[in-house]
Short mmCIF file of C-alpha atoms in Angstrom, two decimals:
data_model
loop_
_atom_site.label_atom_id
_atom_site.label_comp_id
_atom_site.label_asym_id
_atom_site.label_seq_id
_atom_site.Cartn_x
_atom_site.Cartn_y
_atom_site.Cartn_z
CA MET A 21 60.78 81.90 -74.46
CA ASP A 22 64.29 81.20 -73.69
CA GLU A 23 66.31 78.26 -75.88
CA GLY A 24 65.99 75.27 -73.51
CA GLU A 25 62.61 75.93 -71.93
CA GLU A 26 60.00 73.14 -71.94
CA ARG A 27 56.81 74.23 -73.37
CA ALA A 28 53.24 72.40 -72.94
CA VAL A 29 50.81 72.84 -75.70
CA GLU A 30 46.98 72.19 -73.79
CA GLU A 31 43.66 73.03 -75.03
CA SER A 32 42.36 75.65 -73.15
CA TRP A 33 39.18 78.08 -72.97
CA THR A 34 38.69 81.90 -72.03
CA ALA A 35 35.93 84.07 -71.65
CA ASP A 36 37.03 87.59 -72.44
CA GLU A 37 35.71 89.04 -68.76
CA TYR A 38 37.40 87.22 -67.05
CA GLY A 39 40.60 86.07 -69.03
CA ALA A 40 43.34 83.73 -67.45
CA SER A 41 41.29 84.00 -64.02
CA HIS A 42 39.09 81.37 -65.47
CA GLU A 43 41.26 79.41 -68.04
CA GLY A 44 39.87 76.51 -68.66
CA THR A 45 41.12 73.02 -69.99
CA VAL A 46 40.67 69.48 -70.29
CA LYS A 47 42.59 67.57 -67.62
CA VAL A 48 43.27 64.20 -68.31
CA LEU A 49 42.83 60.96 -65.38
CA LEU A 50 44.52 57.89 -65.31
CA ASP A 51 43.50 54.67 -64.23
CA ASP A 52 44.76 55.55 -60.76
CA GLY A 53 42.94 58.44 -60.03
CA SER A 54 45.98 60.79 -60.95
CA THR A 55 46.09 63.75 -63.33
CA ALA A 56 48.45 62.51 -66.44
CA GLU A 57 51.63 64.30 -66.70
CA PRO A 58 52.37 66.26 -69.71
CA VAL A 59 54.12 64.15 -72.53
CA TYR A 60 57.40 64.89 -73.80
CA PHE A 61 58.58 64.19 -77.15
CA ASP A 62 62.21 63.54 -78.35
CA VAL A 63 63.17 65.28 -81.45
CA GLY A 64 67.30 65.48 -81.53
CA SER A 65 69.82 66.88 -80.22
CA GLY A 66 68.88 70.85 -78.67
CA GLY A 67 67.85 72.26 -75.55
CA TYR A 68 64.02 72.61 -77.04
CA VAL A 69 62.24 69.96 -75.63
CA PRO A 70 58.48 70.21 -76.78
CA SER A 71 56.04 68.64 -74.51
CA SER A 72 51.76 68.43 -74.63
CA SER A 73 49.02 67.92 -72.41
CA HIS A 74 46.30 68.15 -74.93
CA TRP A 75 43.60 65.19 -74.00
CA SER A 76 43.94 63.62 -77.89
CA ILE A 77 47.72 61.89 -77.10
CA TYR A 78 46.62 59.84 -74.10
CA ASP A 79 45.41 57.07 -76.09
CA GLY A 80 47.90 54.49 -74.50
CA ARG A 81 48.89 53.38 -77.77
CA SER A 82 52.80 53.66 -77.35
CA ALA A 83 55.17 53.33 -74.66
CA ARG A 84 55.62 57.32 -73.96
CA THR A 85 51.70 58.16 -73.49
CA PRO A 86 49.23 56.54 -70.79
CA ARG A 87 46.01 55.57 -71.47
CA ALA A 88 43.04 58.09 -70.25
CA SER A 89 40.36 57.00 -68.16
CA ALA A 90 38.32 59.80 -67.85
CA PHE A 91 38.23 63.60 -68.76
CA ARG A 92 37.46 66.57 -66.52
CA ALA A 93 37.50 70.20 -66.61
CA ALA A 94 39.44 72.30 -65.00
CA CYS A 95 40.04 76.02 -64.27
CA ALA A 96 42.76 78.53 -63.01
CA CYS A 97 40.55 79.01 -60.16
CA GLY A 98 40.71 75.86 -59.06
CA TRP A 99 37.36 75.05 -59.90
CA VAL A 100 37.31 70.86 -61.12
CA GLY A 101 34.06 69.63 -62.65
CA ALA A 102 32.73 66.15 -62.96
CA SER A 103 34.31 63.06 -64.22
CA HIS A 104 33.80 62.00 -67.86
CA VAL A 105 34.59 58.05 -68.27
CA LEU A 106 35.91 57.28 -71.51
CA ASP A 107 33.94 54.22 -72.99
CA TRP A 108 37.14 52.09 -74.74
CA GLY A 109 34.75 49.62 -76.21
CA LYS A 110 33.52 52.36 -78.05
CA VAL A 111 36.50 53.53 -79.19
CA GLY A 112 38.02 50.58 -80.08
CA ASP A 113 40.39 51.00 -83.74
CA GLN A 114 38.94 54.59 -84.18
CA PRO A 115 41.38 57.59 -84.15
CA PHE A 116 41.14 58.90 -80.37
CA HIS A 117 40.73 62.28 -81.24
CA THR A 118 37.70 61.80 -83.02
CA ALA A 119 36.26 58.88 -80.49
CA ALA A 120 36.48 60.65 -77.58
CA ALA A 121 35.71 64.63 -79.05
CA ALA A 122 32.58 64.33 -77.48
CA ASP A 123 33.82 63.63 -74.06
CA ALA A 124 35.95 66.34 -74.37
CA ASP A 125 33.14 69.08 -75.73
CA ARG A 126 31.31 67.42 -72.49
CA CYS A 127 34.27 69.44 -70.17
CA MET A 128 33.76 72.50 -72.31
CA THR A 129 29.99 72.51 -71.34
CA ASP A 130 31.32 72.25 -67.83
CA TRP A 131 33.00 74.87 -68.10
CA ASP A 132 30.81 77.18 -69.54
CA ARG A 133 28.09 76.49 -66.56
CA HIS A 134 30.86 77.44 -64.17
CA ILE A 135 31.54 80.74 -66.11
CA MET A 136 27.78 81.17 -66.07
CA GLU A 137 28.24 80.87 -62.25
CA VAL A 138 31.11 83.23 -61.77
CA GLY A 139 28.84 85.56 -63.66
CA GLU A 140 26.08 85.30 -61.01
CA SER A 141 28.35 85.35 -58.12
CA THR A 142 29.68 88.76 -59.48
CA VAL A 143 28.98 92.39 -59.03
CA PRO A 144 25.50 93.16 -61.33
CA VAL A 145 25.83 95.75 -63.86
CA PRO A 146 22.13 97.61 -63.67
CA GLU A 147 19.74 96.33 -66.21
CA ARG A 148 19.59 99.84 -68.12
CA ILE A 149 23.51 100.23 -68.73
CA ALA A 150 23.85 96.70 -69.96
CA GLU A 151 21.42 97.56 -71.84
CA LEU A 152 22.63 100.38 -73.28
CA LEU A 153 25.89 99.10 -73.88
CA GLU A 154 24.32 96.28 -76.23
CA THR A 155 22.42 99.11 -78.12
CA LEU A 156 25.38 100.47 -78.73
CA GLU A 157 27.55 97.75 -80.02
CA ALA A 158 24.92 97.09 -82.28
CA GLU A 159 24.74 100.47 -83.68
CA VAL A 160 28.32 100.70 -84.18
CA GLU A 161 28.36 96.87 -85.50
CA ARG A 162 25.92 98.21 -87.80
CA TYR A 163 27.53 101.87 -88.67
CA THR A 164 30.71 99.58 -89.13
CA GLU A 165 29.31 98.46 -92.59
CA GLU A 166 28.67 102.01 -93.95
CA SER A 167 31.92 103.69 -92.49
CA PRO A 168 34.86 101.48 -90.92
CA VAL A 169 36.91 103.98 -90.28
CA GLY A 170 33.55 106.01 -88.84
CA ALA A 171 33.31 103.41 -86.55
CA VAL A 172 37.26 103.26 -85.44
CA LYS A 173 36.47 106.67 -84.35
CA ILE A 174 33.57 105.98 -82.14
CA ALA A 175 35.79 102.83 -80.61
CA ARG A 176 38.48 105.22 -80.10
CA ARG A 177 35.79 107.54 -78.52
CA MET A 178 34.52 104.64 -76.00
CA GLU A 179 38.47 103.82 -75.52
CA ILE A 180 38.49 107.40 -74.18
CA SER A 181 35.60 107.33 -72.02
CA ALA A 182 36.41 104.10 -70.64
CA ALA A 183 39.98 105.41 -69.58
CA ASN A 184 38.11 108.55 -68.18
CA LEU A 185 35.48 106.90 -65.90
CA GLY A 186 37.98 103.52 -65.10
CA TYR A 187 40.44 106.42 -63.62
CA TRP A 188 37.76 107.65 -60.89
CA ALA A 189 36.33 104.05 -60.50
CA ALA A 190 39.71 102.21 -59.37
CA ARG A 191 40.67 105.21 -57.65
CA LYS A 192 37.39 104.92 -55.30
CA ALA A 193 37.29 101.35 -55.67
CA ARG A 194 40.97 100.99 -53.97
CA GLY A 195 40.18 103.06 -50.98
CA ALA A 196 36.88 101.45 -50.25
CA MET A 197 37.87 97.33 -50.96
CA SER A 198 40.35 95.34 -51.31
CA PRO A 199 42.26 93.52 -53.88
CA GLU A 200 40.72 90.40 -52.92
CA GLU A 201 37.44 91.96 -52.59
CA VAL A 202 37.81 93.89 -55.84
CA GLY A 203 38.54 90.41 -57.73
CA THR A 204 35.57 88.58 -55.65
CA ALA A 205 33.03 91.12 -57.23
CA LEU A 206 34.82 91.32 -60.81
CA GLY A 207 35.24 87.36 -61.11
CA LEU A 208 38.94 87.69 -61.03
CA SER A 209 42.33 86.25 -59.43
CA THR A 210 43.63 88.83 -56.76
CA ARG A 211 46.61 89.74 -59.43
CA GLN A 212 44.43 90.23 -62.37
CA ALA A 213 42.37 92.84 -59.94
CA ALA A 214 45.09 94.53 -58.42
CA SER A 215 46.56 94.81 -62.11
CA LEU A 216 43.39 95.96 -63.49
CA LEU A 217 42.84 98.83 -60.78
CA ALA A 218 46.08 99.87 -61.52
CA ARG A 219 45.80 100.11 -65.40
CA PHE A 220 42.26 102.22 -65.00
CA GLY A 221 44.01 104.35 -61.53
CA ARG A 222 47.13 104.84 -63.55
CA TRP A 223 49.63 103.82 -60.73
CA SER A 224 52.22 101.49 -60.63
CA PRO A 225 51.09 97.63 -60.01
CA TYR A 226 54.08 97.25 -57.97
CA VAL A 227 53.56 99.67 -55.27
#
């Protein structure tokens, strides 16, 4: 990151299968219903201006930090969860990061449900193949205890198999479906789906 570029620290969650396409966060709502802006911190001279959007700083206890009215989960895909109104009477004099942790956890639970719904909307993996993959992973995990380097060799062979299988699958998918359709089928953004196809199909993502 270049000097002078502003950086915001924010709690986020991702699922391995979907990555940045479904990155989840806690969004802070203010009394007027608007989403809180990042809070910037004056650290003196220099071009770097640190900032944070983490829910725990919005306790209203300084002029710089507004007081949160509610939390809600949000996802990079555009989905937003229900609002969880904060009870400031219960917060009292407690540290905000402790008193409001349960509300933030509710947002993560909402996002988890969203990810489950995303999975249900994607192209299904045949049960027999899903079971084979689960069995293979379990066997390799057990073998790792016996021979770590042997497990590395197996992982490498799996990597080669995935590249070979993905090559033809990506090329056939490219000819049959648009990147938007592929993204919907895989639970990915159009951009991430196009990048995945290009990586497996071994063509430039810029063509």
